Coordinates of C-alpha atoms and ligand atoms in Angstrom, one line a residue:
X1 CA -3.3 0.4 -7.6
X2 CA -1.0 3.0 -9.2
X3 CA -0.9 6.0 -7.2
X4 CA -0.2 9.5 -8.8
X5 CA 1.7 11.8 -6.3
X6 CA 3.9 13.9 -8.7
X7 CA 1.7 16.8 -9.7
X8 CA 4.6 19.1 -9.0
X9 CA 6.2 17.5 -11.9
X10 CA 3.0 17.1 -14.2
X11 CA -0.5 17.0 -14.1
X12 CA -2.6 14.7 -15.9
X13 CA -4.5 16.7 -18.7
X14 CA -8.9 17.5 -16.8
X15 CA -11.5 16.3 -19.0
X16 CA -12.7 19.8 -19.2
X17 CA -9.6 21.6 -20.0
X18 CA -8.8 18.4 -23.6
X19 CA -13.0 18.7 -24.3
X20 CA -12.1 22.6 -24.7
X21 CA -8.6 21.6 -27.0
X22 CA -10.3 19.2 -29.5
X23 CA -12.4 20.8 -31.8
X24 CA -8.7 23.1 -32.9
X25 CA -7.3 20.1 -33.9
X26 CA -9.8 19.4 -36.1
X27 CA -12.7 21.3 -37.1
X28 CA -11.1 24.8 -36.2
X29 CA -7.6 23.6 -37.2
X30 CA -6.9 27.2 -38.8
X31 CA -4.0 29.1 -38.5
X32 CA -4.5 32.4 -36.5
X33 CA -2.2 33.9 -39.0
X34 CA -4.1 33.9 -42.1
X35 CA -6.3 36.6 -42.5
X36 CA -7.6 36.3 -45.6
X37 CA -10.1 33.4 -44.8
X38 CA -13.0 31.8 -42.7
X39 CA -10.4 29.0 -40.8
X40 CA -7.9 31.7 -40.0
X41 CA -10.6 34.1 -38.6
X42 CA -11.7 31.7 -36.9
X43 CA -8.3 30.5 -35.2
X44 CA -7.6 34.1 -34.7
X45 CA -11.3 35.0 -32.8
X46 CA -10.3 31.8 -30.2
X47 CA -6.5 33.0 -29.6
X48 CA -8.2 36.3 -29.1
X49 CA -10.6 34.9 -26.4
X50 CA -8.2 32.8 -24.8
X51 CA -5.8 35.7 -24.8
X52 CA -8.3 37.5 -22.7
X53 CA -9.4 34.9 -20.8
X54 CA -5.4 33.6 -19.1
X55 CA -5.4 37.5 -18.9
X56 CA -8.2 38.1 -16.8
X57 CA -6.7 35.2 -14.5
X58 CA -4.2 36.7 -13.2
X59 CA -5.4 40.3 -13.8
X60 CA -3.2 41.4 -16.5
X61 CA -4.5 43.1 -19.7
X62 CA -4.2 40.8 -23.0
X63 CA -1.4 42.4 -24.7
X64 CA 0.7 42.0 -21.3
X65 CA 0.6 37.8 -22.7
X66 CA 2.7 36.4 -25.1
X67 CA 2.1 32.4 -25.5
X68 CA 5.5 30.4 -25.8
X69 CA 6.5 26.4 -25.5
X70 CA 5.8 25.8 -21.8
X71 CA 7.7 28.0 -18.8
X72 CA 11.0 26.9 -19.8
X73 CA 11.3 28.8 -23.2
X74 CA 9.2 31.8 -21.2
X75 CA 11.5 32.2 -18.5
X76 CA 14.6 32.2 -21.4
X77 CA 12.5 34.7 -23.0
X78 CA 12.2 37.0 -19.8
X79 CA 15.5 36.9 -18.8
X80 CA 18.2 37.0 -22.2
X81 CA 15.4 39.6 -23.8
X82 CA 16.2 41.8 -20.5
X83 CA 20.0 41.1 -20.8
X84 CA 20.1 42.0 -24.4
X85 CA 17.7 45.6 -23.4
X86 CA 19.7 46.6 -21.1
X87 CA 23.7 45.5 -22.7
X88 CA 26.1 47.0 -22.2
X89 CA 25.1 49.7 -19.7
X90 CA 23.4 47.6 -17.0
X91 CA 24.8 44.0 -16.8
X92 CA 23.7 42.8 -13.1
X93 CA 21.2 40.4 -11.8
X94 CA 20.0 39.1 -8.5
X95 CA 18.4 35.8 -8.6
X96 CA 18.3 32.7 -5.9
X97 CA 20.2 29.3 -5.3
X98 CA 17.0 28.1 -5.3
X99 CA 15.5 29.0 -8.6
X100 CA 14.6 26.5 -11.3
X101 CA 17.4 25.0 -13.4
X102 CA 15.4 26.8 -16.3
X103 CA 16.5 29.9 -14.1
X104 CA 19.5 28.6 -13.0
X105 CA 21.1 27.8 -16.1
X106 CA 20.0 30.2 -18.5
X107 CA 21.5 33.0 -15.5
X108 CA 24.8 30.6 -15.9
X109 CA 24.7 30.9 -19.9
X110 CA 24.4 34.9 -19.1
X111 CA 27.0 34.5 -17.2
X112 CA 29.6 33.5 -20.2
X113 CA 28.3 36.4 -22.4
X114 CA 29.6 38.8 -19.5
X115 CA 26.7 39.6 -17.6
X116 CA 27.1 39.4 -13.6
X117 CA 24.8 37.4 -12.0
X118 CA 23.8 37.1 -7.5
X119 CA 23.2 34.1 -6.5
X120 CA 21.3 34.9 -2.8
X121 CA 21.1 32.1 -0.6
X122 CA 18.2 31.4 1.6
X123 CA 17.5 30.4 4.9
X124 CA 16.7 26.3 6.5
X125 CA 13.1 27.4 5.4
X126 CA 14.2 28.4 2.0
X127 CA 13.2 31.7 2.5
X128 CA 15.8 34.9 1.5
X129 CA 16.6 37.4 3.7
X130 CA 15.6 40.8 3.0
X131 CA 18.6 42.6 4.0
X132 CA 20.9 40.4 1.6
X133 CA 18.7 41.4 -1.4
X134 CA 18.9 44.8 -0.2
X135 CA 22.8 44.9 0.1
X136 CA 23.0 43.2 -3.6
X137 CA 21.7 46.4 -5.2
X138 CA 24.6 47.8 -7.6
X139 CA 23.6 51.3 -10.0
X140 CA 24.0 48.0 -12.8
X141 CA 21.1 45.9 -11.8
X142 CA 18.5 45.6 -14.3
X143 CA 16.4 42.0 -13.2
X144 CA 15.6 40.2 -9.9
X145 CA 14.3 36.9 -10.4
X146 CA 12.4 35.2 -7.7
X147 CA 10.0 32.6 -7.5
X148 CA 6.6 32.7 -6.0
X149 CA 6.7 29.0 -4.8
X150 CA 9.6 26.3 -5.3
X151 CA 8.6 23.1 -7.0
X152 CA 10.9 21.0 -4.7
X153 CA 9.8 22.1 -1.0
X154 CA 6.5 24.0 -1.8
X155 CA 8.0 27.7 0.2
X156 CA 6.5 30.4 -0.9
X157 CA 8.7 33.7 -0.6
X158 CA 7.4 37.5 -0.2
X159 CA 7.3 38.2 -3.8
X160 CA 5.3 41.6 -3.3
X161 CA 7.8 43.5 -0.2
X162 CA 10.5 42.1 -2.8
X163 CA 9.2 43.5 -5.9
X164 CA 8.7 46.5 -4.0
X165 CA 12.3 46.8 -2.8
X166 CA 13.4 46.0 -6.3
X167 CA 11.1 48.8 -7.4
X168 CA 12.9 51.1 -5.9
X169 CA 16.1 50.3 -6.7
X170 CA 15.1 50.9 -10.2
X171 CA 15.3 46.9 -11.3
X172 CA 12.5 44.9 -13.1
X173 CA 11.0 42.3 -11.2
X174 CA 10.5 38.7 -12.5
X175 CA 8.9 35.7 -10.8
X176 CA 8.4 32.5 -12.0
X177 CA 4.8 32.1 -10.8
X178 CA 4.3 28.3 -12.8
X179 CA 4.4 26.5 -9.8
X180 CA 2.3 28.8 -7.8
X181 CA -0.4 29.8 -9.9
X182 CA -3.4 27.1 -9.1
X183 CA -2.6 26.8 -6.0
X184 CA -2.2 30.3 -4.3
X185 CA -3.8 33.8 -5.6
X186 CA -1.5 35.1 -8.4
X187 CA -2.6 38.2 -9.7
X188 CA 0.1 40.6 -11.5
X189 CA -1.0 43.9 -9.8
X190 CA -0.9 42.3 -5.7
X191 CA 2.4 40.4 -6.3
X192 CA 4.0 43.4 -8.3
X193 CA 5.8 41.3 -10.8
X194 CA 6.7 42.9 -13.9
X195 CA 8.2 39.4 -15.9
X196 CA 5.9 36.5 -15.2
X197 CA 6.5 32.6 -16.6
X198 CA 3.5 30.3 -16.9
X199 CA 3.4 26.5 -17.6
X200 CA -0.2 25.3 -18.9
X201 CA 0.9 21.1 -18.1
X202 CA 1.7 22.0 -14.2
X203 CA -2.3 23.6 -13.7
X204 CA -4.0 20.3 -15.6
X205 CA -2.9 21.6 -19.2
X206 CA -1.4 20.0 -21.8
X207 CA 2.6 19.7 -22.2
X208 CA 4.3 22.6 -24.5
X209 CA 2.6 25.4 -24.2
X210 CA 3.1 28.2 -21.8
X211 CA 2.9 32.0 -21.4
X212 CA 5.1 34.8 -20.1
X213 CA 3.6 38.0 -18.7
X214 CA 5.1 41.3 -19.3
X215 CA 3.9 44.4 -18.0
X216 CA 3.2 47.1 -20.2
X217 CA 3.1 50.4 -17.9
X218 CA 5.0 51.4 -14.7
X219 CA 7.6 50.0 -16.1
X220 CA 7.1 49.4 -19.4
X221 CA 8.9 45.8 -20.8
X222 CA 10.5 45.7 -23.5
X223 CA 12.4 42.4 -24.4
X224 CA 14.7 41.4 -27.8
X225 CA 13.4 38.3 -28.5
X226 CA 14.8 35.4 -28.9
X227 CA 12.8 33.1 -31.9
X228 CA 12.7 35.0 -35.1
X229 CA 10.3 34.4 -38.0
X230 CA 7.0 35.9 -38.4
X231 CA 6.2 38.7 -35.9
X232 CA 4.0 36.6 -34.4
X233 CA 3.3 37.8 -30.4
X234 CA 4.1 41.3 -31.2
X235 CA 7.5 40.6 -32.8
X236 CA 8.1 38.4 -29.2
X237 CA 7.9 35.2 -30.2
X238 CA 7.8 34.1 -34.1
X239 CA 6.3 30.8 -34.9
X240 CA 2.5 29.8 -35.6
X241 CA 0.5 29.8 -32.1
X242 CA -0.2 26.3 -30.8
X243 CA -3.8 26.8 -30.8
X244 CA -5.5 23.8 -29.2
X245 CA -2.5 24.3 -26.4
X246 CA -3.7 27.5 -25.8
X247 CA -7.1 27.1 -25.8
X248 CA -6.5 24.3 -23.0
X249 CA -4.1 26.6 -21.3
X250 CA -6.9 29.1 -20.8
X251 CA -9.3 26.6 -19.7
X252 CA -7.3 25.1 -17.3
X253 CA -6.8 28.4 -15.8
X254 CA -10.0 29.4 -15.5
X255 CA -10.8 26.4 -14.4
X256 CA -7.6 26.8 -11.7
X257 CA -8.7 30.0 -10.5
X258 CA -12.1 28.8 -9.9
X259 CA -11.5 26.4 -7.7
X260 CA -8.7 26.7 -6.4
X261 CA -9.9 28.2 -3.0
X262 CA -11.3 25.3 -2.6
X263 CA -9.3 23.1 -3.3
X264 CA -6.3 24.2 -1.5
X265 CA -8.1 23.5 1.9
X266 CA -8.8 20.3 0.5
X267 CA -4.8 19.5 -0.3
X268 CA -4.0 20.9 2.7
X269 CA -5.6 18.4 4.8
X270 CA -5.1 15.4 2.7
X271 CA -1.2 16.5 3.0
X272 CA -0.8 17.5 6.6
X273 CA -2.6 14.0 7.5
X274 CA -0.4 12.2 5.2
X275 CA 2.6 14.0 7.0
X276 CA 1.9 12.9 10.1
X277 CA 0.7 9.2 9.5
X278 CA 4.3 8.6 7.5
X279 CA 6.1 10.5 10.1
X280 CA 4.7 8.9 13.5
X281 CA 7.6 7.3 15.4
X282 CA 10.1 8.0 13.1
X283 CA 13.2 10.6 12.9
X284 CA 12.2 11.8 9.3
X285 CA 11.7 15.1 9.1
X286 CA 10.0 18.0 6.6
X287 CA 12.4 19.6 4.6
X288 CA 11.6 23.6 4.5
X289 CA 9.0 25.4 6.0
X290 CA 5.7 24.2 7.1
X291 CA 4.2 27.4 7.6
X292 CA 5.3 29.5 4.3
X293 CA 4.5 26.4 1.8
X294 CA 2.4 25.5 -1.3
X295 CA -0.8 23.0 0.4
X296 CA 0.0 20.3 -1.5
X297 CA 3.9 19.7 -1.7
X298 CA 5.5 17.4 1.2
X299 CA 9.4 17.1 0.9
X300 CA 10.5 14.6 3.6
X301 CA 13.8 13.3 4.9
X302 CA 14.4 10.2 6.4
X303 CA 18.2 10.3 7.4
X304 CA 20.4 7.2 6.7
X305 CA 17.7 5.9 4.4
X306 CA 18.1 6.8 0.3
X307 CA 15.0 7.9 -1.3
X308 CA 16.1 5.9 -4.8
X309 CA 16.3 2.5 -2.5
X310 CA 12.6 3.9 -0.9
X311 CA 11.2 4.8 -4.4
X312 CA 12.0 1.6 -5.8
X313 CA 10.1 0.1 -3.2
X314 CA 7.1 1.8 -4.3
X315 CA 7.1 1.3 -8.3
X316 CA 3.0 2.1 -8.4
X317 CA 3.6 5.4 -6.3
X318 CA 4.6 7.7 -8.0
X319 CA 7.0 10.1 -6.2
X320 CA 9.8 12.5 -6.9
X321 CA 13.4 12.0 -5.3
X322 CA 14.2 15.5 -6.7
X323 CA 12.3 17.7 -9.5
X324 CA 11.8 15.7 -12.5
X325 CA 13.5 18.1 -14.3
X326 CA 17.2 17.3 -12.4
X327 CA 16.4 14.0 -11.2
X328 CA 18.4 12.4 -14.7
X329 CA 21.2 14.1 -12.9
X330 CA 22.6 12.2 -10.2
X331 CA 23.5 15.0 -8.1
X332 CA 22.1 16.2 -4.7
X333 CA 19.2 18.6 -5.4
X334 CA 20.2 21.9 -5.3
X335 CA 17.1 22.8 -3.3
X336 CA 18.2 20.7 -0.2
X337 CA 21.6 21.9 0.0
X338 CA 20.8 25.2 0.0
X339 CA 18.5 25.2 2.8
X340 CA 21.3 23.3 4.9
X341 CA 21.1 19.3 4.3
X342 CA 24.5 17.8 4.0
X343 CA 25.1 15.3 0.9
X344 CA 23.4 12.4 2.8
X345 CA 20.4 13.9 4.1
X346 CA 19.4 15.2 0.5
X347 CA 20.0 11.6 -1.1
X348 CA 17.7 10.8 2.1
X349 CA 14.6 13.1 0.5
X350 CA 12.1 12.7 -1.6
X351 CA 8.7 14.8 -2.8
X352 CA 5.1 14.0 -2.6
X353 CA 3.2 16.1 -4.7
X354 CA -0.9 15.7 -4.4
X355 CA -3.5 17.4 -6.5
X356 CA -6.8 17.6 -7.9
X357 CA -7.2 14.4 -8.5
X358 CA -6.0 12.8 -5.0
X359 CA -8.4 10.8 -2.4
X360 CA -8.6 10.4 1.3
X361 CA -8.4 6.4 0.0
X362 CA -4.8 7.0 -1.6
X363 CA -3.6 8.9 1.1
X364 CA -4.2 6.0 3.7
X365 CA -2.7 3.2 1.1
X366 CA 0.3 5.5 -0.2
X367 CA 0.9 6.2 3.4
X368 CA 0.8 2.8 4.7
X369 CA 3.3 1.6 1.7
X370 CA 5.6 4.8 2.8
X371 CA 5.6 3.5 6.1
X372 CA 6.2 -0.3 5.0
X373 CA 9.2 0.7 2.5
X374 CA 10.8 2.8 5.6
X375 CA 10.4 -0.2 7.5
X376 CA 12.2 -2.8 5.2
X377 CA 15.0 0.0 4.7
X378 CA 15.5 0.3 8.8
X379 CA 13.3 -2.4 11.0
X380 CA 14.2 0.0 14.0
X381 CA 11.2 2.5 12.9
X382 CA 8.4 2.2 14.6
X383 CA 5.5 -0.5 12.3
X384 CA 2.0 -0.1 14.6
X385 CA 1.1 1.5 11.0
X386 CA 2.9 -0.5 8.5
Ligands
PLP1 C1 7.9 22.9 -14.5 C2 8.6 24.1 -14.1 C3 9.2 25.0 -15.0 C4 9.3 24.6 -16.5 O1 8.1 24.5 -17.1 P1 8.0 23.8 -18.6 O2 6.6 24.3 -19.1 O3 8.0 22.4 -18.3 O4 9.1 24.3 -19.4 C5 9.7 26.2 -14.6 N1 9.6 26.5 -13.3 C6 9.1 25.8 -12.4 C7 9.0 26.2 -10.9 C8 8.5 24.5 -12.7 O5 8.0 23.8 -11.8

């Protein structure tokens, strides 16, 4: 039985979410752009409604949405179309060790074409410290980018007393919400994020498509953008729309928002009894906080034992001994280190991930194969559950 505990890294595509995709690659295959026919009114009438409809999600208006590739290209949108605004004048941005490697790196490439770039580090939960942001202020800051909820250890950070801080500071506030949204209320207006990145395949989407927020009043964004071509997105983002990704972008979130309430409570449960069955009589340990944290992410470490020698234990579970994005890298995660593990206790990590689609059923068999593969890596652990 292959077991699927790597939502944090995709989610498979809900019935509901491909039924409301197919007819655009068919029937309604027409390009939103052409506006001087029947298929391209068409197109146009759906991008409109599913504009409105990803808007309405997470209480935005729908010219605050402009549809990209998937987060990645958003969040490159967000922050080198805020760079370029605000060169040469205001060159500074405060960000976390923490962040995404979309984050991460594109702050890095900023970094070579002169802009300065914070890097704040975060406590053993993985949260910041107020103060720090606070002190990191200069007259040149422009951006602060922050996540709602990490991908690797599920934390979940006080986006709104830091968009408030960063508010008054006179900087725009940007928050990569991709990992967040589904599972936790994100609405635009209670979090105070100005810059928001959205990823349709992490909420039961499809691959390659996502959407970044910007806010249109109090303060009003204004981004250079980075793909040029046809105007499309209000100059933002040239290139014909993917329109059956879009459509199952919207659908998915509705869908997300929905039910998410509900299914949250349900995650939560399956996850903290998961915890502690794989954790009885043995030293691992959760990785973060466990009261700040996404209800379906569990990052455990099992010191002395290496997640890669664990995970190839368990070929029909499917778990995560980093984010899928690094994990080709063979370096420590980032994540880890930063919230204090030393070299060998990261290597000593791994992620479970549940979602909609996970059972009481697979929680008992995935744990009792954790528990068996701890076991053949150390015999001291304690077996009564193996
Ligand atoms: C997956 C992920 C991304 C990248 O999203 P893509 O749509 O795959 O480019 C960015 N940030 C976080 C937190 C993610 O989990």
């Amino acid at each position: 039985m292959n077991i699927y505990w790597d939502y944090n890294a995709t989610t498979p595509v809900d019935e509901r979410v491909l039924a409301a995709m197919l007819p655009f690659f068919t029937t309604h295959f027409g390009n939103p752009s052409s506006n001087t026919h029947i298929k391209g009114w068409d197109a146009a009438e759906a991008i409109k409604n599913a504009r409105s409809l990803l808007a309405d999600c997470i209480g935005a208006s729908p010219s605050e949405v402009i549809f990209t590739s998937g987060a990645t290209e958003a969040i490159n949108l967000g922050l080198k179309g805020a760079a370029e605004i605000f060169a040469p004048q205001r060159n500074h941005i405060i960000t976390v060790q923490t962040e995404h490697k979309a984050v991460l790196d594109t702050c890095l490439y900023l970094e070579s074409r002169g802009i300065e770039v914070t890097y704040l580090s975060v406590d053993s939960e993985g949260l910041i410290d107020i103060e720090a942001l606070k002190n990191a202020f200069r007259p040149e800051t422009f951006l602060v980018c922050v996540m709602l909820a990490n991908n690797e250890i599920g934390v979940i950070q006080p986006i709104k007393e830091i968009a408030d801080i960063t508010h008054h500071y006179g900087a725009w506030m940007m928050s990569d919400c991709v990992q967040a949204f589904g599972k936790v209320p994100v609405k635009v207006d209670t979090l105070g994020v100005d810059i928001m990145p959205l990823s349709a395949h992490k909420i039961y989407g499809p691959k390659g498509v996502g959407a970044l927020y910007l806010r249109r009043r109090n303060p009003r964004i204004r981004l250079i953008p980075q793909i040029h071509g046809g105007g499309h997105e209000n100059g933002l983002r040239s290139g014909s729309l993917n329109v059956p990704g879009i459509m199952g972008m919207a659908k998915a979130a509705e869908i997300c928002v929905e039910s998410f309430y509900t299914e949250a409570i349900k995650l939560k449960q399956l996850r903290d009894l998961l915890e502690s069955f794989i954790l009885e009589g043995t030293q691992g340990k959760v990785n973060g906080s466990t009261t700040n944290r996404l209800p379906n992410v569990s990052n455990l470490c099992f010191p002395g034992i290496k997640s890669e020698y664990l995970l190839m234990r368990t070929p029909h579970l499917c778990l995560s001994s980093g984010s899928a994005c690094t994990s080709a890298l063979n370096t420590p995660s980032h994540v880890l280190t930063a919230i204090g593990l030393n070299d060998s206790e990261a290597y000593a990590s791994f992620r479970i991930s549940l979602g909609r689609f996970t059972t009481e059923n697979e929680i008992i068999e995935g744990g009792s194969r954790i528990r068996k593969a701890i076991l053949s890596e150390n015999p001291a652990f304690n077996d009564s559950k193996a």
